[in-house]
Amino acid sequence: MEEPVDTATAILASAAVLLREHTFDDISYRALADEVGISERTVYRQYPTRAHLLAALSNWIEQTHFPLPPFVTVADFRAAVHERFRAFDASPAYAFVSARASTISLTLDAEPAYITRAIEAMLDVSASTLNRRDRRRVAASLLYFSSAMFWARLRTGFDLDAGEICDAFDRAVGTVLARLPDATWAEP
């Protein structure tokens, strides 16, 4: 017996299935409605614009296909991101949707993503001497370097694989952290 799925989740799951054969731009609301067995109007009620659909699909993909393992130390963070980049390489269509979604800015009062909260918590423990402004700057840098956008730029712009992107990530994170005074960091 299958668990019941809400309409919004069914739409997102169907969009993910369609991504295996089509780009996001080629997936119509009509195709989603047909795949789920609902009316096109119902898809529009759930996701009034393609930007809403893209943001929701990206969040769903991040949670279902690219969950980030918990981390407390910088070494754990690096290992978690390495695992994530390998997962991006295994499912590039999904990773590119996540990268593209990060370029839109919906006017939603959304909670910070898990990774944002986890990076801030890691910095609270690992770099307790940082002032709030510098902690936010470092967190923003680490968030970008661990993102699907960073992976996508290196993958498409330089044709790097996950291992090479992990090396670039390690160098970038090392550079950011090396500039911090009075902080103790776990080595990779």
mmCIF file with all atom_site columns, C-alpha atoms in Angstrom:
data_model
loop_
_atom_site.group_PDB
_atom_site.id
_atom_site.type_symbol
_atom_site.label_atom_id
_atom_site.label_alt_id
_atom_site.label_comp_id
_atom_site.label_asym_id
_atom_site.label_entity_id
_atom_site.label_seq_id
_atom_site.pdbx_PDB_ins_code
_atom_site.Cartn_x
_atom_site.Cartn_y
_atom_site.Cartn_z
_atom_site.occupancy
_atom_site.B_iso_or_equiv
_atom_site.pdbx_formal_charge
_atom_site.auth_seq_id
_atom_site.auth_comp_id
_atom_site.auth_asym_id
_atom_site.auth_atom_id
_atom_site.pdbx_PDB_model_num
ATOM 1   C CA . MET A 1 1   ? 0.000  0.000  0.000   1.00 0.00 ? 1   MET A CA 1
ATOM 2   C CA . GLU A 1 2   ? 1.429  3.387  -1.032  1.00 0.00 ? 2   GLU A CA 1
ATOM 3   C CA . GLU A 1 3   ? 1.428  6.361  1.276   1.00 0.00 ? 3   GLU A CA 1
ATOM 4   C CA . PRO A 1 4   ? -0.847 9.194  0.193   1.00 0.00 ? 4   PRO A CA 1
ATOM 5   C CA . VAL A 1 5   ? 1.012  12.116 -1.345  1.00 0.00 ? 5   VAL A CA 1
ATOM 6   C CA . ASP A 1 6   ? -0.231 15.678 -1.255  1.00 0.00 ? 6   ASP A CA 1
ATOM 7   C CA . THR A 1 7   ? -0.824 17.429 -4.567  1.00 0.00 ? 7   THR A CA 1
ATOM 8   C CA . ALA A 1 8   ? 2.117  19.814 -4.265  1.00 0.00 ? 8   ALA A CA 1
ATOM 9   C CA . THR A 1 9   ? 4.544  16.952 -3.612  1.00 0.00 ? 9   THR A CA 1
ATOM 10  C CA . ALA A 1 10  ? 3.071  14.924 -6.470  1.00 0.00 ? 10  ALA A CA 1
ATOM 11  C CA . ILE A 1 11  ? 3.632  17.861 -8.820  1.00 0.00 ? 11  ILE A CA 1
ATOM 12  C CA . LEU A 1 12  ? 7.242  18.225 -7.685  1.00 0.00 ? 12  LEU A CA 1
ATOM 13  C CA . ALA A 1 13  ? 7.925  14.499 -7.943  1.00 0.00 ? 13  ALA A CA 1
ATOM 14  C CA . SER A 1 14  ? 6.475  14.485 -11.453 1.00 0.00 ? 14  SER A CA 1
ATOM 15  C CA . ALA A 1 15  ? 8.576  17.498 -12.429 1.00 0.00 ? 15  ALA A CA 1
ATOM 16  C CA . ALA A 1 16  ? 11.658 15.647 -11.204 1.00 0.00 ? 16  ALA A CA 1
ATOM 17  C CA . VAL A 1 17  ? 10.718 12.629 -13.325 1.00 0.00 ? 17  VAL A CA 1
ATOM 18  C CA . LEU A 1 18  ? 10.209 14.854 -16.370 1.00 0.00 ? 18  LEU A CA 1
ATOM 19  C CA . LEU A 1 19  ? 13.623 16.461 -15.768 1.00 0.00 ? 19  LEU A CA 1
ATOM 20  C CA . ARG A 1 20  ? 15.222 13.172 -16.718 1.00 0.00 ? 20  ARG A CA 1
ATOM 21  C CA . GLU A 1 21  ? 14.116 13.742 -20.315 1.00 0.00 ? 21  GLU A CA 1
ATOM 22  C CA . HIS A 1 22  ? 13.487 17.498 -20.601 1.00 0.00 ? 22  HIS A CA 1
ATOM 23  C CA . THR A 1 23  ? 14.979 20.758 -19.434 1.00 0.00 ? 23  THR A CA 1
ATOM 24  C CA . PHE A 1 24  ? 13.038 22.751 -16.855 1.00 0.00 ? 24  PHE A CA 1
ATOM 25  C CA . ASP A 1 25  ? 12.026 25.260 -19.544 1.00 0.00 ? 25  ASP A CA 1
ATOM 26  C CA . ASP A 1 26  ? 10.546 22.456 -21.657 1.00 0.00 ? 26  ASP A CA 1
ATOM 27  C CA . ILE A 1 27  ? 8.301  21.168 -18.867 1.00 0.00 ? 27  ILE A CA 1
ATOM 28  C CA . SER A 1 28  ? 4.867  22.728 -19.247 1.00 0.00 ? 28  SER A CA 1
ATOM 29  C CA . TYR A 1 29  ? 2.181  23.025 -16.624 1.00 0.00 ? 29  TYR A CA 1
ATOM 30  C CA . ARG A 1 30  ? 0.003  20.927 -18.953 1.00 0.00 ? 30  ARG A CA 1
ATOM 31  C CA . ALA A 1 31  ? 2.633  18.128 -18.973 1.00 0.00 ? 31  ALA A CA 1
ATOM 32  C CA . LEU A 1 32  ? 2.847  18.273 -15.173 1.00 0.00 ? 32  LEU A CA 1
ATOM 33  C CA . ALA A 1 33  ? -0.928 18.131 -14.854 1.00 0.00 ? 33  ALA A CA 1
ATOM 34  C CA . ASP A 1 34  ? -1.123 15.161 -17.213 1.00 0.00 ? 34  ASP A CA 1
ATOM 35  C CA . GLU A 1 35  ? 1.683  13.351 -15.368 1.00 0.00 ? 35  GLU A CA 1
ATOM 36  C CA . VAL A 1 36  ? -0.014 13.813 -11.975 1.00 0.00 ? 36  VAL A CA 1
ATOM 37  C CA . GLY A 1 37  ? -3.560 13.287 -13.254 1.00 0.00 ? 37  GLY A CA 1
ATOM 38  C CA . ILE A 1 38  ? -4.870 16.686 -12.190 1.00 0.00 ? 38  ILE A CA 1
ATOM 39  C CA . SER A 1 39  ? -6.028 19.796 -14.007 1.00 0.00 ? 39  SER A CA 1
ATOM 40  C CA . GLU A 1 40  ? -3.593 22.411 -15.230 1.00 0.00 ? 40  GLU A CA 1
ATOM 41  C CA . ARG A 1 41  ? -5.473 24.898 -13.068 1.00 0.00 ? 41  ARG A CA 1
ATOM 42  C CA . THR A 1 42  ? -4.534 22.881 -9.966  1.00 0.00 ? 42  THR A CA 1
ATOM 43  C CA . VAL A 1 43  ? -0.857 23.160 -10.887 1.00 0.00 ? 43  VAL A CA 1
ATOM 44  C CA . TYR A 1 44  ? -1.278 26.939 -11.201 1.00 0.00 ? 44  TYR A CA 1
ATOM 45  C CA . ARG A 1 45  ? -3.002 27.081 -7.803  1.00 0.00 ? 45  ARG A CA 1
ATOM 46  C CA . GLN A 1 46  ? -0.024 25.356 -6.206  1.00 0.00 ? 46  GLN A CA 1
ATOM 47  C CA . TYR A 1 47  ? 2.650  27.243 -8.168  1.00 0.00 ? 47  TYR A CA 1
ATOM 48  C CA . PRO A 1 48  ? 1.303  30.488 -9.636  1.00 0.00 ? 48  PRO A CA 1
ATOM 49  C CA . THR A 1 49  ? 4.515  31.254 -11.533 1.00 0.00 ? 49  THR A CA 1
ATOM 50  C CA . ARG A 1 50  ? 7.376  29.230 -12.964 1.00 0.00 ? 50  ARG A CA 1
ATOM 51  C CA . ALA A 1 51  ? 9.635  30.962 -10.432 1.00 0.00 ? 51  ALA A CA 1
ATOM 52  C CA . HIS A 1 52  ? 7.517  29.517 -7.617  1.00 0.00 ? 52  HIS A CA 1
ATOM 53  C CA . LEU A 1 53  ? 7.647  26.082 -9.232  1.00 0.00 ? 53  LEU A CA 1
ATOM 54  C CA . LEU A 1 54  ? 11.417 26.321 -9.721  1.00 0.00 ? 54  LEU A CA 1
ATOM 55  C CA . ALA A 1 55  ? 12.039 27.389 -6.108  1.00 0.00 ? 55  ALA A CA 1
ATOM 56  C CA . ALA A 1 56  ? 9.795  24.649 -4.716  1.00 0.00 ? 56  ALA A CA 1
ATOM 57  C CA . LEU A 1 57  ? 11.285 22.027 -7.034  1.00 0.00 ? 57  LEU A CA 1
ATOM 58  C CA . SER A 1 58  ? 14.791 23.047 -6.025  1.00 0.00 ? 58  SER A CA 1
ATOM 59  C CA . ASN A 1 59  ? 13.963 22.781 -2.315  1.00 0.00 ? 59  ASN A CA 1
ATOM 60  C CA . TRP A 1 60  ? 12.312 19.400 -2.855  1.00 0.00 ? 60  TRP A CA 1
ATOM 61  C CA . ILE A 1 61  ? 15.281 18.106 -4.864  1.00 0.00 ? 61  ILE A CA 1
ATOM 62  C CA . GLU A 1 62  ? 17.727 19.357 -2.220  1.00 0.00 ? 62  GLU A CA 1
ATOM 63  C CA . GLN A 1 63  ? 15.796 17.530 0.506   1.00 0.00 ? 63  GLN A CA 1
ATOM 64  C CA . THR A 1 64  ? 15.141 14.294 -1.369  1.00 0.00 ? 64  THR A CA 1
ATOM 65  C CA . HIS A 1 65  ? 18.185 13.837 -3.606  1.00 0.00 ? 65  HIS A CA 1
ATOM 66  C CA . PHE A 1 66  ? 20.959 15.932 -2.060  1.00 0.00 ? 66  PHE A CA 1
ATOM 67  C CA . PRO A 1 67  ? 20.449 15.883 1.703   1.00 0.00 ? 67  PRO A CA 1
ATOM 68  C CA . LEU A 1 68  ? 23.468 17.308 3.423   1.00 0.00 ? 68  LEU A CA 1
ATOM 69  C CA . PRO A 1 69  ? 24.882 15.093 6.167   1.00 0.00 ? 69  PRO A CA 1
ATOM 70  C CA . PRO A 1 70  ? 25.093 16.800 9.560   1.00 0.00 ? 70  PRO A CA 1
ATOM 71  C CA . PHE A 1 71  ? 28.360 18.525 10.375  1.00 0.00 ? 71  PHE A CA 1
ATOM 72  C CA . VAL A 1 72  ? 29.855 20.300 13.373  1.00 0.00 ? 72  VAL A CA 1
ATOM 73  C CA . THR A 1 73  ? 33.480 20.891 12.432  1.00 0.00 ? 73  THR A CA 1
ATOM 74  C CA . VAL A 1 74  ? 35.021 22.356 9.301   1.00 0.00 ? 74  VAL A CA 1
ATOM 75  C CA . ALA A 1 75  ? 36.425 18.913 8.459   1.00 0.00 ? 75  ALA A CA 1
ATOM 76  C CA . ASP A 1 76  ? 32.900 17.444 8.679   1.00 0.00 ? 76  ASP A CA 1
ATOM 77  C CA . PHE A 1 77  ? 31.598 20.325 6.561   1.00 0.00 ? 77  PHE A CA 1
ATOM 78  C CA . ARG A 1 78  ? 34.194 19.681 3.863   1.00 0.00 ? 78  ARG A CA 1
ATOM 79  C CA . ALA A 1 79  ? 33.402 15.955 3.833   1.00 0.00 ? 79  ALA A CA 1
ATOM 80  C CA . ALA A 1 80  ? 29.662 16.666 3.596   1.00 0.00 ? 80  ALA A CA 1
ATOM 81  C CA . VAL A 1 81  ? 30.152 19.059 0.680   1.00 0.00 ? 81  VAL A CA 1
ATOM 82  C CA . HIS A 1 82  ? 32.435 16.573 -1.100  1.00 0.00 ? 82  HIS A CA 1
ATOM 83  C CA . GLU A 1 83  ? 29.676 13.975 -0.812  1.00 0.00 ? 83  GLU A CA 1
ATOM 84  C CA . ARG A 1 84  ? 27.168 16.507 -2.104  1.00 0.00 ? 84  ARG A CA 1
ATOM 85  C CA . PHE A 1 85  ? 29.304 17.406 -5.133  1.00 0.00 ? 85  PHE A CA 1
ATOM 86  C CA . ARG A 1 86  ? 29.628 13.712 -6.012  1.00 0.00 ? 86  ARG A CA 1
ATOM 87  C CA . ALA A 1 87  ? 25.829 13.449 -5.797  1.00 0.00 ? 87  ALA A CA 1
ATOM 88  C CA . PHE A 1 88  ? 25.535 16.490 -8.091  1.00 0.00 ? 88  PHE A CA 1
ATOM 89  C CA . ASP A 1 89  ? 27.778 14.738 -10.621 1.00 0.00 ? 89  ASP A CA 1
ATOM 90  C CA . ALA A 1 90  ? 25.563 11.631 -10.437 1.00 0.00 ? 90  ALA A CA 1
ATOM 91  C CA . SER A 1 91  ? 22.371 13.677 -11.089 1.00 0.00 ? 91  SER A CA 1
ATOM 92  C CA . PRO A 1 92  ? 23.430 16.788 -12.994 1.00 0.00 ? 92  PRO A CA 1
ATOM 93  C CA . ALA A 1 93  ? 19.931 17.709 -14.220 1.00 0.00 ? 93  ALA A CA 1
ATOM 94  C CA . TYR A 1 94  ? 18.749 18.001 -10.631 1.00 0.00 ? 94  TYR A CA 1
ATOM 95  C CA . ALA A 1 95  ? 21.863 19.913 -9.606  1.00 0.00 ? 95  ALA A CA 1
ATOM 96  C CA . PHE A 1 96  ? 21.385 22.392 -12.456 1.00 0.00 ? 96  PHE A CA 1
ATOM 97  C CA . VAL A 1 97  ? 17.793 23.029 -11.326 1.00 0.00 ? 97  VAL A CA 1
ATOM 98  C CA . SER A 1 98  ? 19.093 23.795 -7.834  1.00 0.00 ? 98  SER A CA 1
ATOM 99  C CA . ALA A 1 99  ? 21.750 26.081 -9.286  1.00 0.00 ? 99  ALA A CA 1
ATOM 100 C CA . ARG A 1 100 ? 19.230 27.910 -11.429 1.00 0.00 ? 100 ARG A CA 1
ATOM 101 C CA . ALA A 1 101 ? 16.805 28.311 -8.540  1.00 0.00 ? 101 ALA A CA 1
ATOM 102 C CA . SER A 1 102 ? 19.503 30.020 -6.497  1.00 0.00 ? 102 SER A CA 1
ATOM 103 C CA . THR A 1 103 ? 19.510 32.860 -9.048  1.00 0.00 ? 103 THR A CA 1
ATOM 104 C CA . ILE A 1 104 ? 15.892 33.823 -8.419  1.00 0.00 ? 104 ILE A CA 1
ATOM 105 C CA . SER A 1 105 ? 14.710 35.805 -5.472  1.00 0.00 ? 105 SER A CA 1
ATOM 106 C CA . LEU A 1 106 ? 11.111 35.244 -4.534  1.00 0.00 ? 106 LEU A CA 1
ATOM 107 C CA . THR A 1 107 ? 9.563  37.567 -2.021  1.00 0.00 ? 107 THR A CA 1
ATOM 108 C CA . LEU A 1 108 ? 8.868  34.893 0.543   1.00 0.00 ? 108 LEU A CA 1
ATOM 109 C CA . ASP A 1 109 ? 9.395  35.044 4.264   1.00 0.00 ? 109 ASP A CA 1
ATOM 110 C CA . ALA A 1 110 ? 11.239 31.759 4.233   1.00 0.00 ? 110 ALA A CA 1
ATOM 111 C CA . GLU A 1 111 ? 13.274 30.340 7.046   1.00 0.00 ? 111 GLU A CA 1
ATOM 112 C CA . PRO A 1 112 ? 17.012 30.063 6.388   1.00 0.00 ? 112 PRO A CA 1
ATOM 113 C CA . ALA A 1 113 ? 17.914 26.781 4.739   1.00 0.00 ? 113 ALA A CA 1
ATOM 114 C CA . TYR A 1 114 ? 19.322 23.926 6.801   1.00 0.00 ? 114 TYR A CA 1
ATOM 115 C CA . ILE A 1 115 ? 22.792 24.436 5.383   1.00 0.00 ? 115 ILE A CA 1
ATOM 116 C CA . THR A 1 116 ? 22.766 28.140 6.321   1.00 0.00 ? 116 THR A CA 1
ATOM 117 C CA . ARG A 1 117 ? 21.789 27.351 9.908   1.00 0.00 ? 117 ARG A CA 1
ATOM 118 C CA . ALA A 1 118 ? 24.341 24.515 10.080  1.00 0.00 ? 118 ALA A CA 1
ATOM 119 C CA . ILE A 1 119 ? 27.185 26.708 8.793   1.00 0.00 ? 119 ILE A CA 1
ATOM 120 C CA . GLU A 1 120 ? 26.300 29.429 11.301  1.00 0.00 ? 120 GLU A CA 1
ATOM 121 C CA . ALA A 1 121 ? 26.195 26.879 14.130  1.00 0.00 ? 121 ALA A CA 1
ATOM 122 C CA . MET A 1 122 ? 29.571 25.473 13.031  1.00 0.00 ? 122 MET A CA 1
ATOM 123 C CA . LEU A 1 123 ? 31.050 28.974 13.086  1.00 0.00 ? 123 LEU A CA 1
ATOM 124 C CA . ASP A 1 124 ? 29.534 29.682 16.510  1.00 0.00 ? 124 ASP A CA 1
ATOM 125 C CA . VAL A 1 125 ? 31.461 26.686 17.854  1.00 0.00 ? 125 VAL A CA 1
ATOM 126 C CA . SER A 1 126 ? 34.598 26.754 15.715  1.00 0.00 ? 126 SER A CA 1
ATOM 127 C CA . ALA A 1 127 ? 35.145 30.495 15.495  1.00 0.00 ? 127 ALA A CA 1
ATOM 128 C CA . SER A 1 128 ? 33.529 31.905 18.591  1.00 0.00 ? 128 SER A CA 1
ATOM 129 C CA . THR A 1 129 ? 35.805 34.969 18.509  1.00 0.00 ? 129 THR A CA 1
ATOM 130 C CA . LEU A 1 130 ? 34.337 36.242 15.248  1.00 0.00 ? 130 LEU A CA 1
ATOM 131 C CA . ASN A 1 131 ? 32.089 39.265 15.492  1.00 0.00 ? 131 ASN A CA 1
ATOM 132 C CA . ARG A 1 132 ? 28.606 39.004 14.032  1.00 0.00 ? 132 ARG A CA 1
ATOM 133 C CA . ARG A 1 133 ? 29.426 40.854 10.801  1.00 0.00 ? 133 ARG A CA 1
ATOM 134 C CA . ASP A 1 134 ? 32.471 38.711 10.017  1.00 0.00 ? 134 ASP A CA 1
ATOM 135 C CA . ARG A 1 135 ? 30.596 35.533 10.941  1.00 0.00 ? 135 ARG A CA 1
ATOM 136 C CA . ARG A 1 136 ? 27.890 36.439 8.418   1.00 0.00 ? 136 ARG A CA 1
ATOM 137 C CA . ARG A 1 137 ? 30.486 37.196 5.747   1.00 0.00 ? 137 ARG A CA 1
ATOM 138 C CA . VAL A 1 138 ? 32.275 33.892 6.306   1.00 0.00 ? 138 VAL A CA 1
ATOM 139 C CA . ALA A 1 139 ? 28.964 32.004 6.405   1.00 0.00 ? 139 ALA A CA 1
ATOM 140 C CA . ALA A 1 140 ? 27.906 33.602 3.100   1.00 0.00 ? 140 ALA A CA 1
ATOM 141 C CA . SER A 1 141 ? 31.223 32.636 1.491   1.00 0.00 ? 141 SER A CA 1
ATOM 142 C CA . LEU A 1 142 ? 31.027 29.057 2.742   1.00 0.00 ? 142 LEU A CA 1
ATOM 143 C CA . LEU A 1 143 ? 27.408 28.831 1.637   1.00 0.00 ? 143 LEU A CA 1
ATOM 144 C CA . TYR A 1 144 ? 28.299 29.925 -1.895  1.00 0.00 ? 144 TYR A CA 1
ATOM 145 C CA . PHE A 1 145 ? 31.301 27.604 -2.209  1.00 0.00 ? 145 PHE A CA 1
ATOM 146 C CA . SER A 1 146 ? 29.150 24.659 -1.078  1.00 0.00 ? 146 SER A CA 1
ATOM 147 C CA . SER A 1 147 ? 26.277 25.507 -3.420  1.00 0.00 ? 147 SER A CA 1
ATOM 148 C CA . ALA A 1 148 ? 24.921 23.928 -6.555  1.00 0.00 ? 148 ALA A CA 1
ATOM 149 C CA . MET A 1 149 ? 25.678 27.240 -8.276  1.00 0.00 ? 149 MET A CA 1
ATOM 150 C CA . PHE A 1 150 ? 29.405 26.915 -7.503  1.00 0.00 ? 150 PHE A CA 1
ATOM 151 C CA . TRP A 1 151 ? 29.359 23.292 -8.697  1.00 0.00 ? 151 TRP A CA 1
ATOM 152 C CA . ALA A 1 152 ? 27.475 24.244 -11.896 1.00 0.00 ? 152 ALA A CA 1
ATOM 153 C CA . ARG A 1 153 ? 29.819 27.107 -12.767 1.00 0.00 ? 153 ARG A CA 1
ATOM 154 C CA . LEU A 1 154 ? 32.873 24.916 -12.422 1.00 0.00 ? 154 LEU A CA 1
ATOM 155 C CA . ARG A 1 155 ? 31.206 21.986 -14.168 1.00 0.00 ? 155 ARG A CA 1
ATOM 156 C CA . THR A 1 156 ? 30.022 23.939 -17.205 1.00 0.00 ? 156 THR A CA 1
ATOM 157 C CA . GLY A 1 157 ? 32.575 26.735 -17.321 1.00 0.00 ? 157 GLY A CA 1
ATOM 158 C CA . PHE A 1 158 ? 35.685 24.617 -16.821 1.00 0.00 ? 158 PHE A CA 1
ATOM 159 C CA . ASP A 1 159 ? 34.401 21.082 -17.475 1.00 0.00 ? 159 ASP A CA 1
ATOM 160 C CA . LEU A 1 160 ? 35.592 19.932 -14.042 1.00 0.00 ? 160 LEU A CA 1
ATOM 161 C CA . ASP A 1 161 ? 34.401 16.700 -12.445 1.00 0.00 ? 161 ASP A CA 1
ATOM 162 C CA . ALA A 1 162 ? 33.348 16.305 -8.814  1.00 0.00 ? 162 ALA A CA 1
ATOM 163 C CA . GLY A 1 163 ? 36.898 15.522 -7.624  1.00 0.00 ? 163 GLY A CA 1
ATOM 164 C CA . GLU A 1 164 ? 38.309 18.641 -9.247  1.00 0.00 ? 164 GLU A CA 1
ATOM 165 C CA . ILE A 1 165 ? 35.428 20.743 -7.944  1.00 0.00 ? 165 ILE A CA 1
ATOM 166 C CA . CYS A 1 166 ? 36.096 19.374 -4.450  1.00 0.00 ? 166 CYS A CA 1
ATOM 167 C CA . ASP A 1 167 ? 39.729 20.466 -4.797  1.00 0.00 ? 167 ASP A CA 1
ATOM 168 C CA . ALA A 1 168 ? 38.622 23.971 -5.848  1.00 0.00 ? 168 ALA A CA 1
ATOM 169 C CA . PHE A 1 169 ? 36.151 24.035 -2.953  1.00 0.00 ? 169 PHE A CA 1
ATOM 170 C CA . ASP A 1 170 ? 38.890 23.044 -0.482  1.00 0.00 ? 170 ASP A CA 1
ATOM 171 C CA . ARG A 1 171 ? 41.203 25.777 -1.781  1.00 0.00 ? 171 ARG A CA 1
ATOM 172 C CA . ALA A 1 172 ? 38.430 28.397 -1.621  1.00 0.00 ? 172 ALA A CA 1
ATOM 173 C CA . VAL A 1 173 ? 37.386 27.414 1.897   1.00 0.00 ? 173 VAL A CA 1
ATOM 174 C CA . GLY A 1 174 ? 41.032 27.302 2.977   1.00 0.00 ? 174 GLY A CA 1
ATOM 175 C CA . THR A 1 175 ? 41.564 30.831 1.661   1.00 0.00 ? 175 THR A CA 1
ATOM 176 C CA . VAL A 1 176 ? 38.472 32.172 3.444   1.00 0.00 ? 176 VAL A CA 1
ATOM 177 C CA . LEU A 1 177 ? 39.370 30.520 6.740   1.00 0.00 ? 177 LEU A CA 1
ATOM 178 C CA . ALA A 1 178 ? 43.087 31.422 6.567   1.00 0.00 ? 178 ALA A CA 1
ATOM 179 C CA . ARG A 1 179 ? 42.187 35.098 6.700   1.00 0.00 ? 179 ARG A CA 1
ATOM 180 C CA . LEU A 1 180 ? 40.433 34.790 10.035  1.00 0.00 ? 180 LEU A CA 1
ATOM 181 C CA . PRO A 1 181 ? 42.343 35.829 13.149  1.00 0.00 ? 181 PRO A CA 1
ATOM 182 C CA . ASP A 1 182 ? 42.052 34.035 16.469  1.00 0.00 ? 182 ASP A CA 1
ATOM 183 C CA . ALA A 1 183 ? 39.889 31.219 15.192  1.00 0.00 ? 183 ALA A CA 1
ATOM 184 C CA . THR A 1 184 ? 40.716 27.567 15.520  1.00 0.00 ? 184 THR A CA 1
ATOM 185 C CA . TRP A 1 185 ? 39.777 25.393 12.614  1.00 0.00 ? 185 TRP A CA 1
ATOM 186 C CA . ALA A 1 186 ? 39.789 21.651 12.249  1.00 0.00 ? 186 ALA A CA 1
ATOM 187 C CA . GLU A 1 187 ? 41.997 20.642 9.359   1.00 0.00 ? 187 GLU A CA 1
ATOM 188 C CA . PRO A 1 188 ? 40.500 18.548 6.532   1.00 0.00 ? 188 PRO A CA 1
#
